[in-house]
PDB file of C-alpha atoms in Angstrom:
ATOM      1  CA  MET A1481      -0.546  14.805  -7.015  1.00  0.00           C
ATOM      2  CA  PHE A1482       0.277  13.491  -3.615  1.00  0.00           C
ATOM      3  CA  THR A1483       2.021  14.586  -0.417  1.00  0.00           C
ATOM      4  CA  GLN A1484       4.992  13.152   1.435  1.00  0.00           C
ATOM      5  CA  ARG A1485       4.663  13.295   5.215  1.00  0.00           C
ATOM      6  CA  SER A1486       7.227  10.768   6.575  1.00  0.00           C
ATOM      7  CA  GLU A1487      10.298  10.646   8.535  1.00  0.00           C
ATOM      8  CA  GLY A1488      13.710   9.345   7.145  1.00  0.00           C
ATOM      9  CA  TRP A1489      13.260   5.553   6.810  1.00  0.00           C
ATOM     10  CA  GLN A1490      16.087   4.096   4.891  1.00  0.00           C
ATOM     11  CA  ALA A1491      16.132   1.613   2.011  1.00  0.00           C
ATOM     12  CA  ALA A1492      16.403  -2.157   2.955  1.00  0.00           C
ATOM     13  CA  GLY A1493      18.381  -4.146   0.381  1.00  0.00           C
ATOM     14  CA  ALA A1494      18.617  -3.966  -3.286  1.00  0.00           C
ATOM     15  CA  ALA A1495      15.937  -3.911  -5.654  1.00  0.00           C
ATOM     16  CA  GLN A1496      14.388  -7.071  -6.586  1.00  0.00           C
ATOM     17  CA  PRO A1497      12.394  -8.527  -9.708  1.00  0.00           C
ATOM     18  CA  SER A1498       8.691  -7.473  -9.517  1.00  0.00           C
ATOM     19  CA  ASP A1499       7.752 -11.171 -10.054  1.00  0.00           C
ATOM     20  CA  ALA A1500       9.594 -12.268  -6.854  1.00  0.00           C
ATOM     21  CA  VAL A1501       6.419 -12.810  -4.901  1.00  0.00           C
ATOM     22  CA  ALA A1502       7.151 -14.501  -1.370  1.00  0.00           C
ATOM     23  CA  LEU A1503       4.204 -16.886  -1.507  1.00  0.00           C
ATOM     24  CA  PRO A1504       4.133 -20.679  -0.773  1.00  0.00           C
ATOM     25  CA  LEU A1505       2.777 -21.776  -4.024  1.00  0.00           C
ATOM     26  CA  ASP A1506       2.805 -25.389  -5.007  1.00  0.00           C
ATOM     27  CA  LEU A1507       4.628 -24.709  -8.218  1.00  0.00           C
ATOM     28  CA  PRO A1508       8.093 -25.641  -9.605  1.00  0.00           C
ATOM     29  CA  SER A1509      10.847 -23.432  -7.831  1.00  0.00           C
ATOM     30  CA  GLN A1510      12.828 -22.572 -10.983  1.00  0.00           C
ATOM     31  CA  GLY A1511      12.876 -22.846 -14.689  1.00  0.00           C
ATOM     32  CA  ALA A1512      10.691 -21.747 -17.542  1.00  0.00           C
ATOM     33  CA  GLY A1513       7.886 -23.815 -16.251  1.00  0.00           C
ATOM     34  CA  PHE A1514       7.883 -21.811 -12.962  1.00  0.00           C
ATOM     35  CA  ALA A1515       7.859 -18.493 -14.845  1.00  0.00           C
ATOM     36  CA  GLU A1516       4.981 -19.511 -17.130  1.00  0.00           C
ATOM     37  CA  GLN A1517       3.006 -20.850 -14.320  1.00  0.00           C
ATOM     38  CA  PHE A1518       3.541 -17.891 -11.899  1.00  0.00           C
ATOM     39  CA  ALA A1519       2.740 -15.378 -14.661  1.00  0.00           C
ATOM     40  CA  GLY A1520      -0.524 -17.259 -15.233  1.00  0.00           C
ATOM     41  CA  VAL A1521      -1.450 -17.140 -11.602  1.00  0.00           C
ATOM     42  CA  ARG A1522      -0.522 -13.633 -11.166  1.00  0.00           C
ATOM     43  CA  ALA A1523      -2.600 -12.674 -14.075  1.00  0.00           C
ATOM     44  CA  GLU A1524      -5.563 -14.493 -12.838  1.00  0.00           C
ATOM     45  CA  VAL A1525      -5.248 -12.463  -9.476  1.00  0.00           C
ATOM     46  CA  GLU A1526      -4.888  -9.314 -11.277  1.00  0.00           C
ATOM     47  CA  ARG A1527      -8.176 -10.029 -13.319  1.00  0.00           C
ATOM     48  CA  PHE A1528      -9.799 -10.799 -10.000  1.00  0.00           C
ATOM     49  CA  ILE A1529      -8.897  -7.483  -8.641  1.00  0.00           C
ATOM     50  CA  ALA A1530      -9.872  -5.595 -11.897  1.00  0.00           C
ATOM     51  CA  ASP A1531     -13.218  -7.222 -11.761  1.00  0.00           C
ATOM     52  CA  GLY A1532     -13.858  -6.381  -8.289  1.00  0.00           C
ATOM     53  CA  GLY A1533     -13.720 -10.093  -7.064  1.00  0.00           C
ATOM     54  CA  SER A1534     -17.324 -10.897  -8.267  1.00  0.00           C
ATOM     55  CA  ALA A1535     -18.085 -13.236 -10.940  1.00  0.00           C
ATOM     56  CA  SER A1536     -14.444 -14.069 -11.761  1.00  0.00           C
ATOM     57  CA  ALA A1537     -13.860 -15.393  -8.198  1.00  0.00           C
ATOM     58  CA  GLN A1538     -15.546 -18.710  -9.477  1.00  0.00           C
ATOM     59  CA  GLN A1539     -13.376 -18.966 -12.186  1.00  0.00           C
ATOM     60  CA  LEU A1540      -9.937 -18.916 -10.371  1.00  0.00           C
ATOM     61  CA  SER A1541      -7.638 -21.880 -10.563  1.00  0.00           C
ATOM     62  CA  PRO A1542      -6.917 -23.654  -7.329  1.00  0.00           C
ATOM     63  CA  GLU A1543      -3.415 -22.156  -7.184  1.00  0.00           C
ATOM     64  CA  ALA A1544      -4.778 -18.469  -7.655  1.00  0.00           C
ATOM     65  CA  TRP A1545      -7.544 -19.110  -5.223  1.00  0.00           C
ATOM     66  CA  ARG A1546      -5.072 -20.116  -2.644  1.00  0.00           C
ATOM     67  CA  VAL A1547      -2.983 -17.016  -3.430  1.00  0.00           C
ATOM     68  CA  ARG A1548      -6.017 -14.742  -3.025  1.00  0.00           C
ATOM     69  CA  GLN A1549      -6.683 -16.269   0.318  1.00  0.00           C
ATOM     70  CA  GLN A1550      -3.114 -15.967   1.507  1.00  0.00           C
ATOM     71  CA  LEU A1551      -3.128 -12.334   0.441  1.00  0.00           C
ATOM     72  CA  GLY A1552      -6.368 -11.572   2.184  1.00  0.00           C
ATOM     73  CA  ALA A1553      -5.218 -13.080   5.641  1.00  0.00           C
ATOM     74  CA  GLY A1554      -1.442 -12.015   5.450  1.00  0.00           C
ATOM     75  CA  SER A1555       0.598 -11.776   8.611  1.00  0.00           C
ATOM     76  CA  VAL A1556       2.093  -8.832  10.604  1.00  0.00           C
ATOM     77  CA  ASP A1557       4.625  -9.610  13.258  1.00  0.00           C
ATOM     78  CA  LEU A1558       3.868  -7.230  16.294  1.00  0.00           C
ATOM     79  CA  SER A1559       6.984  -8.237  17.946  1.00  0.00           C
ATOM     80  CA  ALA A1560       9.012  -6.364  15.099  1.00  0.00           C
ATOM     81  CA  VAL A1561       7.043  -3.213  15.784  1.00  0.00           C
ATOM     82  CA  PRO A1562       8.214  -0.903  18.622  1.00  0.00           C
ATOM     83  CA  PRO A1563       5.929  -1.044  21.505  1.00  0.00           C
ATOM     84  CA  ASP A1564       4.842   2.870  21.172  1.00  0.00           C
ATOM     85  CA  ARG A1565       3.509   1.995  17.506  1.00  0.00           C
ATOM     86  CA  GLN A1566       1.865  -1.395  18.150  1.00  0.00           C
ATOM     87  CA  ALA A1567      -1.455   0.319  19.091  1.00  0.00           C
ATOM     88  CA  PHE A1568      -1.541   2.113  15.654  1.00  0.00           C
ATOM     89  CA  VAL A1569      -0.886  -1.270  13.767  1.00  0.00           C
ATOM     90  CA  GLU A1570      -3.495  -3.246  15.889  1.00  0.00           C
ATOM     91  CA  GLU A1571      -6.189  -0.579  15.176  1.00  0.00           C
ATOM     92  CA  MET A1572      -5.483  -0.355  11.311  1.00  0.00           C
ATOM     93  CA  LEU A1573      -4.753  -4.103  10.734  1.00  0.00           C
ATOM     94  CA  PRO A1574      -8.429  -5.003   9.866  1.00  0.00           C
ATOM     95  CA  HIS A1575      -8.730  -2.270   7.365  1.00  0.00           C
ATOM     96  CA  ALA A1576      -5.345  -3.000   5.998  1.00  0.00           C
ATOM     97  CA  GLN A1577      -6.182  -6.677   5.462  1.00  0.00           C
ATOM     98  CA  ALA A1578      -9.342  -5.604   3.502  1.00  0.00           C
ATOM     99  CA  ALA A1579      -7.621  -3.056   1.364  1.00  0.00           C
ATOM    100  CA  ALA A1580      -4.783  -5.580   0.778  1.00  0.00           C
ATOM    101  CA  ALA A1581      -7.067  -8.198  -0.283  1.00  0.00           C
ATOM    102  CA  ARG A1582      -8.422  -6.026  -3.007  1.00  0.00           C
ATOM    103  CA  LEU A1583      -4.987  -4.990  -4.262  1.00  0.00           C
ATOM    104  CA  GLY A1584      -3.378  -8.236  -4.361  1.00  0.00           C
ATOM    105  CA  VAL A1585      -0.750  -7.456  -1.795  1.00  0.00           C
ATOM    106  CA  THR A1586       0.009  -8.441   1.877  1.00  0.00           C
ATOM    107  CA  PRO A1587      -1.486  -6.208   4.712  1.00  0.00           C
ATOM    108  CA  ASP A1588       2.152  -5.333   5.896  1.00  0.00           C
ATOM    109  CA  LEU A1589       2.644  -3.317   2.818  1.00  0.00           C
ATOM    110  CA  VAL A1590      -0.606  -1.313   3.284  1.00  0.00           C
ATOM    111  CA  LEU A1591       0.174  -0.854   6.967  1.00  0.00           C
ATOM    112  CA  ALA A1592       3.664   0.555   6.091  1.00  0.00           C
ATOM    113  CA  HIS A1593       2.153   2.848   3.495  1.00  0.00           C
ATOM    114  CA  ALA A1594      -0.220   4.204   6.123  1.00  0.00           C
ATOM    115  CA  ALA A1595       2.538   4.609   8.771  1.00  0.00           C
ATOM    116  CA  LEU A1596       4.922   6.339   6.295  1.00  0.00           C
ATOM    117  CA  GLU A1597       2.350   8.920   5.128  1.00  0.00           C
ATOM    118  CA  SER A1598       0.880   9.585   8.640  1.00  0.00           C
ATOM    119  CA  GLY A1599       3.989   9.245  10.878  1.00  0.00           C
ATOM    120  CA  TRP A1600       2.378   6.085  12.457  1.00  0.00           C
ATOM    121  CA  GLY A1601      -0.919   8.186  13.020  1.00  0.00           C
ATOM    122  CA  ARG A1602       0.988  10.821  14.878  1.00  0.00           C
ATOM    123  CA  LYS A1603       1.078  13.451  12.105  1.00  0.00           C
ATOM    124  CA  PRO A1604      -2.540  13.245  10.784  1.00  0.00           C
ATOM    125  CA  LEU A1605      -4.225  15.584   8.409  1.00  0.00           C
ATOM    126  CA  THR A1606      -6.494  17.679  10.427  1.00  0.00           C
ATOM    127  CA  ARG A1607      -9.699  19.361   9.374  1.00  0.00           C
ATOM    128  CA  GLY A1608     -10.272  23.186   9.723  1.00  0.00           C
ATOM    129  CA  ASP A1609     -11.629  22.804  13.266  1.00  0.00           C
ATOM    130  CA  GLY A1610      -8.595  20.664  14.274  1.00  0.00           C
ATOM    131  CA  GLY A1611     -10.587  17.265  13.940  1.00  0.00           C
ATOM    132  CA  ASN A1612      -9.267  14.194  12.631  1.00  0.00           C
ATOM    133  CA  SER A1613      -9.509  13.807   8.716  1.00  0.00           C
ATOM    134  CA  HIS A1614      -8.656  10.165   9.058  1.00  0.00           C
ATOM    135  CA  ASN A1615      -6.481  10.774   5.838  1.00  0.00           C
ATOM    136  CA  LEU A1616      -3.682   8.241   6.433  1.00  0.00           C
ATOM    137  CA  PHE A1617      -2.488   8.162   2.970  1.00  0.00           C
ATOM    138  CA  GLY A1618      -1.980  11.849   2.024  1.00  0.00           C
ATOM    139  CA  ILE A1619      -4.442  11.777  -0.809  1.00  0.00           C
ATOM    140  CA  LYS A1620      -5.410  14.989  -2.106  1.00  0.00           C
ATOM    141  CA  ALA A1621      -8.698  16.203  -2.970  1.00  0.00           C
ATOM    142  CA  ASP A1622      -8.826  16.692  -6.800  1.00  0.00           C
ATOM    143  CA  ALA A1623     -11.580  18.034  -9.055  1.00  0.00           C
ATOM    144  CA  ARG A1624     -13.250  14.548  -8.962  1.00  0.00           C
ATOM    145  CA  TRP A1625     -13.389  14.376  -5.357  1.00  0.00           C
ATOM    146  CA  ARG A1626     -17.038  14.938  -4.077  1.00  0.00           C
ATOM    147  CA  GLY A1627     -16.383  14.340  -0.364  1.00  0.00           C
ATOM    148  CA  GLU A1628     -15.304  16.632   2.404  1.00  0.00           C
ATOM    149  CA  VAL A1629     -12.052  18.594   1.987  1.00  0.00           C
ATOM    150  CA  ALA A1630      -9.448  19.367   4.655  1.00  0.00           C
ATOM    151  CA  ALA A1631      -6.813  22.089   3.966  1.00  0.00           C
ATOM    152  CA  SER A1632      -3.544  21.269   5.623  1.00  0.00           C
ATOM    153  CA  LEU A1633       0.117  22.306   5.469  1.00  0.00           C
ATOM    154  CA  THR A1634       2.352  19.538   3.726  1.00  0.00           C
ATOM    155  CA  THR A1635       5.798  19.322   2.379  1.00  0.00           C
ATOM    156  CA  GLU A1636       6.373  18.754  -1.259  1.00  0.00           C
ATOM    157  CA  PHE A1637       9.537  18.400  -3.389  1.00  0.00           C
ATOM    158  CA  ILE A1638       9.684  20.860  -6.145  1.00  0.00           C
ATOM    159  CA  HIS A1639      12.636  20.546  -8.494  1.00  0.00           C
ATOM    160  CA  GLY A1640      14.343  18.742  -5.755  1.00  0.00           C
ATOM    161  CA  GLN A1641      13.753  21.201  -3.104  1.00  0.00           C
ATOM    162  CA  LYS A1642      11.557  20.963  -0.142  1.00  0.00           C
ATOM    163  CA  GLN A1643       8.683  23.485  -0.044  1.00  0.00           C
ATOM    164  CA  SER A1644       5.948  23.858   2.506  1.00  0.00           C
ATOM    165  CA  ARG A1645       2.427  24.625   1.118  1.00  0.00           C
ATOM    166  CA  VAL A1646      -1.285  24.448   1.944  1.00  0.00           C
ATOM    167  CA  GLU A1647      -3.041  21.782  -0.040  1.00  0.00           C
ATOM    168  CA  PRO A1648      -6.416  20.363  -0.124  1.00  0.00           C
ATOM    169  CA  PHE A1649      -6.812  16.816   1.062  1.00  0.00           C
ATOM    170  CA  ARG A1650      -9.837  14.422   1.221  1.00  0.00           C
ATOM    171  CA  ALA A1651     -11.446  13.854   4.505  1.00  0.00           C
ATOM    172  CA  TYR A1652     -13.203  10.686   5.668  1.00  0.00           C
ATOM    173  CA  PRO A1653     -15.754   9.995   8.361  1.00  0.00           C
ATOM    174  CA  ASP A1654     -13.684   7.092   9.763  1.00  0.00           C
ATOM    175  CA  TYR A1655     -10.538   5.004   8.919  1.00  0.00           C
ATOM    176  CA  ARG A1656     -12.523   2.249   7.071  1.00  0.00           C
ATOM    177  CA  ALA A1657     -13.593   4.756   4.542  1.00  0.00           C
ATOM    178  CA  ALA A1658     -10.167   5.938   4.048  1.00  0.00           C
ATOM    179  CA  PHE A1659      -8.825   2.647   3.456  1.00  0.00           C
ATOM    180  CA  ASP A1660     -11.767   1.772   1.072  1.00  0.00           C
ATOM    181  CA  ASP A1661     -10.775   4.859  -0.794  1.00  0.00           C
ATOM    182  CA  TYR A1662      -7.067   4.136  -0.873  1.00  0.00           C
ATOM    183  CA  ALA A1663      -7.775   0.655  -2.351  1.00  0.00           C
ATOM    184  CA  ASP A1664     -10.272   2.270  -4.895  1.00  0.00           C
ATOM    185  CA  LEU A1665      -7.485   4.732  -6.095  1.00  0.00           C
ATOM    186  CA  LEU A1666      -4.837   2.173  -6.558  1.00  0.00           C
ATOM    187  CA  ALA A1667      -7.069  -0.437  -8.183  1.00  0.00           C
ATOM    188  CA  SER A1668      -8.587   2.175 -10.545  1.00  0.00           C
ATOM    189  CA  ASN A1669      -5.885   4.286 -11.700  1.00  0.00           C
ATOM    190  CA  PRO A1670      -3.686   2.736 -14.454  1.00  0.00           C
ATOM    191  CA  ARG A1671      -0.683   4.558 -13.178  1.00  0.00           C
ATOM    192  CA  TYR A1672      -0.471   2.275 -10.190  1.00  0.00           C
ATOM    193  CA  ARG A1673      -1.341  -0.989 -11.959  1.00  0.00           C
ATOM    194  CA  ALA A1674       2.336  -2.404 -11.443  1.00  0.00           C
ATOM    195  CA  ALA A1675       1.636  -2.226  -7.676  1.00  0.00           C
ATOM    196  CA  LEU A1676      -1.235  -4.544  -8.041  1.00  0.00           C
ATOM    197  CA  GLY A1677      -0.862  -8.436  -7.380  1.00  0.00           C
ATOM    198  CA  VAL A1678       2.846  -8.126  -6.048  1.00  0.00           C
ATOM    199  CA  GLY A1679       1.980 -10.272  -2.907  1.00  0.00           C
ATOM    200  CA  GLY A1680       4.739  -9.512  -0.340  1.00  0.00           C
ATOM    201  CA  ASP A1681       7.295  -7.887  -2.599  1.00  0.00           C
ATOM    202  CA  ALA A1682       7.853  -4.662  -0.784  1.00  0.00           C
ATOM    203  CA  ARG A1683      10.478  -3.373  -3.355  1.00  0.00           C
ATOM    204  CA  ALA A1684       8.148  -3.888  -6.203  1.00  0.00           C
ATOM    205  CA  PHE A1685       5.050  -2.202  -4.505  1.00  0.00           C
ATOM    206  CA  ALA A1686       7.053   0.763  -3.351  1.00  0.00           C
ATOM    207  CA  GLU A1687       8.763   1.234  -6.769  1.00  0.00           C
ATOM    208  CA  ALA A1688       5.459   0.898  -8.594  1.00  0.00           C
ATOM    209  CA  LEU A1689       3.888   3.558  -6.434  1.00  0.00           C
ATOM    210  CA  ALA A1690       6.780   5.885  -6.906  1.00  0.00           C
ATOM    211  CA  ARG A1691       6.984   5.401 -10.808  1.00  0.00           C
ATOM    212  CA  GLY A1692       3.118   6.327 -10.671  1.00  0.00           C
ATOM    213  CA  GLY A1693       3.860   9.445  -9.033  1.00  0.00           C
ATOM    214  CA  TYR A1694       2.160   8.803  -5.778  1.00  0.00           C
ATOM    215  CA  ALA A1695       4.770  11.210  -3.854  1.00  0.00           C
ATOM    216  CA  THR A1696       7.212  14.003  -4.910  1.00  0.00           C
ATOM    217  CA  ASP A1697       9.985  12.626  -2.609  1.00  0.00           C
ATOM    218  CA  PRO A1698      12.766  11.232  -4.737  1.00  0.00           C
ATOM    219  CA  ASP A1699      13.500   8.771  -1.880  1.00  0.00           C
ATOM    220  CA  TYR A1700       9.958   7.582  -1.555  1.00  0.00           C
ATOM    221  CA  ALA A1701      10.345   3.925  -2.755  1.00  0.00           C
ATOM    222  CA  GLY A1702      13.326   3.427  -0.600  1.00  0.00           C
ATOM    223  CA  LYS A1703      11.572   4.717   2.480  1.00  0.00           C
ATOM    224  CA  LEU A1704       8.352   2.722   1.945  1.00  0.00           C
ATOM    225  CA  ALA A1705      10.249  -0.447   1.177  1.00  0.00           C
ATOM    226  CA  GLY A1706      12.437   0.036   4.393  1.00  0.00           C
ATOM    227  CA  LEU A1707       9.523   0.686   6.582  1.00  0.00           C
ATOM    228  CA  ALA A1708       7.848  -2.308   5.410  1.00  0.00           C
ATOM    229  CA  GLY A1709      10.818  -4.599   6.499  1.00  0.00           C
ATOM    230  CA  GLN A1710      10.133  -3.283  10.024  1.00  0.00           C
ATOM    231  CA  PHE A1711       7.156  -5.685  10.161  1.00  0.00           C
ATOM    232  CA  ARG A1712       9.138  -8.575   9.047  1.00  0.00           C
ATOM    233  CA  LYS A1713      12.339  -8.472  11.100  1.00  0.00           C
ATOM    234  CA  GLY A1714      10.770 -10.680  13.767  1.00  0.00           C
ATOM    235  CA  MET A1715       9.968 -13.421  11.379  1.00  0.00           C
ATOM    236  CA  ARG A1716      13.466 -13.966   9.818  1.00  0.00           C
TER     237      ARG A1716
END
């Protein structure tokens, strides 16, 4: 369904459990009590996302509300980003923060996804006239799409083999619309439910997208998780 338009970023580290969210919760750090409490907090945040963050917001527990605030703010370490890519991060960060808050993940994961699909904004999907489609996530225009369409050459993996083909992609008036549509897609499609509410767990987010069929590249999860790690090197 989706295209893969990235360079060869390598996987960073072994897979981690999907509930290993790196958030400073005031909960016990181990044992059955922690597992039960964490599962409850995560379920609350997921319901918040599913409800669009409206009425359910007033019903969140203090722990879940704190998680919600932390996810919305997030942190990206620009010192860990190569200088020639910092302009891309600075421009996209506000949009990534808004999308991340809706998805229950940290902004660095959304930024990494945009960077992976667009080559840090250097390999954009273009319109027929050569203009910018603002499609940073390689989202194709299926039969349900009612917006503008941009036909673009892309690389797909078919039966394990790379193939170049022209495919229809969604086009947006600006980057804000692109990030909004991206968040809508992940939040509404049950195939990507496991990617919601994972906080800063890059491996869980990447593997959930790969299992959901976001891209045809067999190494997609490793590339996305590895790229997300680039934002955090300076914070270790």
